[in-house]
Structures are given as structure tokens and as C-alpha cells.
Amino acid sequence: MIGNKYLKNLYDYPDLDTSINQLLTLLISGDMAFISSLDTPLELDALDHDEQHFMTIIAAVIDYQLQQDERLVPRWLRSDSLCFDEPYFHSQRLSDFEKFKIQYTVPGPFRARQVYIDPDGLKRV
């Protein structure tokens, strides 16, 4: 079970894209209650399969955005358990060439977890 109330609320959204959008709103707005909540590690061993999948994607986004904002990344977010065994491509409409390209161009927080999301798609206007 996801013990962080903010992350649990994000998990409970029926759509992953909406969850990521809401997460970025919390991070980019500098919501200190949310950012401070990340200092308390999750019990990663207590996550079920779906929660683990979700948290792996979310951990990559959080790690990336915290680095962009020059904030410290909590150690638990870089746990080896928050990494896919196989590459995960968030967009289902990528050609084989695009998949190949993104594997070499995504920033480290995504590559380390085998989460392939175009970081340009995470930018806010």
C-alpha cells in the first residue's frame, strides 16, 4: 500500500496521464507540503504489483523534476526496486525508430528505471 497520502491520491486517479499531470502541478508549483512528504520513505516491499508499476513511473518523474529544480532527491526514490526489468514506453504510439531514439536521449532518472517518457512532454507552457 502506498503510505504517502499525496502519492496515494495520484495512484487513485483512473488515468495515468492525469496522475502525471497532477504530479507535475505539485512539483512545478513548489507545493512544500507535497515536497516535504517525500522525505518520509515509502515501504516499497509493501507495494502490490500495480502500485510498484505506478511508483516506478512516478519516481522517475519526481527524480527528474527535483533535479531540474535543483532540489535534493530523497534516497528511497532511487531504490533498485523502482526499476522495470523491461523497457516501459509511456506512449503506445511510438515507432520502433522512435523507441530506439528515446532510449538514448532520455535523461538519467528515466533511463535508470527503464521508463521512457519524452521529457519535452512534461514541460508546462
GROMACS .gro file of C-alpha atoms in nm:
model
  125
    1MET     CA    1   0.000   0.000   0.000
    2ILE     CA    2   0.120   0.349  -0.084
    3GLY     CA    3   0.158   0.521   0.254
    4ASN     CA    4   0.209   0.878   0.130
    5LYS     CA    5  -0.134   1.046   0.103
    6TYR     CA    6  -0.031   1.260  -0.194
    7LEU     CA    7   0.110   0.968  -0.391
    8LYS     CA    8  -0.189   0.751  -0.295
    9ASN     CA    9  -0.427   1.018  -0.428
   10LEU     CA   10  -0.230   1.029  -0.753
   11TYR     CA   11  -0.244   0.648  -0.775
   12ASP     CA   12  -0.621   0.655  -0.726
   13TYR     CA   13  -0.680   0.859  -1.042
   14PRO     CA   14  -0.828   0.632  -1.310
   15ASP     CA   15  -0.587   0.765  -1.573
   16LEU     CA   16  -0.205   0.765  -1.554
   17ASP     CA   17  -0.173   1.074  -1.773
   18THR     CA   18  -0.393   1.268  -1.532
   19SER     CA   19  -0.184   1.144  -1.239
   20ILE     CA   20   0.137   1.259  -1.405
   21ASN     CA   21  -0.019   1.595  -1.488
   22GLN     CA   22  -0.132   1.643  -1.127
   23LEU     CA   23   0.212   1.535  -1.003
   24LEU     CA   24   0.381   1.793  -1.224
   25THR     CA   25   0.145   2.060  -1.093
   26LEU     CA   26   0.251   1.976  -0.736
   27LEU     CA   27   0.619   1.974  -0.825
   28ILE     CA   28   0.635   2.277  -1.051
   29SER     CA   29   0.421   2.489  -0.820
   30GLY     CA   30   0.667   2.408  -0.542
   31ASP     CA   31   0.399   2.268  -0.311
   32MET     CA   32   0.615   2.237   0.000
   33ALA     CA   33   0.371   2.009   0.183
   34PHE     CA   34   0.399   1.760  -0.102
   35ILE     CA   35   0.774   1.800  -0.148
   36SER     CA   36   0.831   1.762   0.227
   37SER     CA   37   0.614   1.449   0.231
   38LEU     CA   38   0.868   1.283   0.001
   39ASP     CA   39   1.124   1.292   0.282
   40THR     CA   40   0.940   1.004   0.450
   41PRO     CA   41   1.033   0.684   0.264
   42LEU     CA   42   0.763   0.453   0.134
   43GLU     CA   43   0.762   0.090   0.240
   44LEU     CA   44   0.846  -0.033  -0.108
   45ASP     CA   45   0.823  -0.400  -0.006
   46ALA     CA   46   0.457  -0.344   0.087
   47LEU     CA   47   0.356  -0.229  -0.264
   48ASP     CA   48   0.147  -0.461  -0.478
   49HIS     CA   49   0.231  -0.513  -0.845
   50ASP     CA   50   0.015  -0.226  -0.977
   51GLU     CA   51   0.142   0.015  -0.710
   52GLN     CA   52   0.501  -0.085  -0.789
   53HIS     CA   53   0.442  -0.019  -1.158
   54PHE     CA   54   0.288   0.321  -1.086
   55MET     CA   55   0.556   0.421  -0.836
   56THR     CA   56   0.836   0.330  -1.077
   57ILE     CA   57   0.698   0.571  -1.337
   58ILE     CA   58   0.622   0.841  -1.080
   59ALA     CA   59   0.964   0.806  -0.914
   60ALA     CA   60   1.133   0.877  -1.248
   61VAL     CA   61   0.923   1.191  -1.300
   62ILE     CA   62   0.979   1.312  -0.942
   63ASP     CA   63   1.355   1.247  -0.957
   64TYR     CA   64   1.381   1.431  -1.289
   65GLN     CA   65   1.177   1.731  -1.180
   66LEU     CA   66   1.350   1.766  -0.843
   67GLN     CA   67   1.684   1.772  -1.025
   68GLN     CA   68   1.551   2.033  -1.268
   69ASP     CA   69   1.453   2.246  -0.967
   70GLU     CA   70   1.794   2.185  -0.805
   71ARG     CA   71   1.633   2.013  -0.504
   72LEU     CA   72   1.766   1.711  -0.318
   73VAL     CA   73   1.620   1.380  -0.431
   74PRO     CA   74   1.521   1.154  -0.140
   75ARG     CA   75   1.731   0.839  -0.139
   76TRP     CA   76   1.434   0.599  -0.135
   77LEU     CA   77   1.322   0.730  -0.477
   78ARG     CA   78   1.636   0.578  -0.626
   79SER     CA   79   1.580   0.231  -0.485
   80ASP     CA   80   1.664  -0.056  -0.719
   81SER     CA   81   1.311  -0.186  -0.665
   82LEU     CA   82   1.176   0.119  -0.852
   83CYS     CA   83   1.308  -0.001  -1.187
   84PHE     CA   84   1.145  -0.203  -1.463
   85ASP     CA   85   1.303  -0.526  -1.585
   86GLU     CA   86   1.195  -0.443  -1.942
   87PRO     CA   87   1.177  -0.101  -2.108
   88TYR     CA   88   0.849   0.078  -2.042
   89PHE     CA   89   0.737   0.323  -2.311
   90HIS     CA   90   0.466   0.554  -2.188
   91SER     CA   91   0.340   0.645  -2.533
   92GLN     CA   92   0.190   0.347  -2.710
   93ARG     CA   93   0.218   0.519  -3.048
   94LEU     CA   94   0.595   0.518  -3.087
   95SER     CA   95   0.753   0.363  -3.393
   96ASP     CA   96   1.045   0.126  -3.346
   97PHE     CA   97   1.279   0.406  -3.456
   98GLU     CA   98   1.128   0.647  -3.201
   99LYS     CA   99   1.166   0.386  -2.927
  100PHE     CA  100   1.529   0.336  -3.023
  101LYS     CA  101   1.591   0.712  -3.026
  102ILE     CA  102   1.422   0.783  -2.693
  103GLN     CA  103   1.626   0.512  -2.520
  104TYR     CA  104   1.938   0.715  -2.594
  105THR     CA  105   1.801   1.064  -2.539
  106VAL     CA  106   1.600   1.048  -2.213
  107PRO     CA  107   1.765   1.194  -1.903
  108GLY     CA  108   1.926   0.965  -1.646
  109PRO     CA  109   1.636   0.945  -1.397
  110PHE     CA  110   1.423   0.783  -1.668
  111ARG     CA  111   1.693   0.566  -1.821
  112ALA     CA  112   1.800   0.430  -1.480
  113ARG     CA  113   1.448   0.296  -1.427
  114GLN     CA  114   1.384   0.192  -1.790
  115VAL     CA  115   1.100   0.443  -1.806
  116TYR     CA  116   1.086   0.606  -2.145
  117ILE     CA  117   0.881   0.925  -2.144
  118ASP     CA  118   0.967   1.216  -2.368
  119PRO     CA  119   1.072   1.485  -2.118
  120ASP     CA  120   0.955   1.754  -2.363
  121GLY     CA  121   0.604   1.622  -2.300
  122LEU     CA  122   0.647   1.702  -1.931
  123LYS     CA  123   0.710   2.072  -1.989
  124ARG     CA  124   0.444   2.321  -1.894
  125VAL     CA  125   0.352   2.619  -2.111
   0.00000   0.00000   0.00000
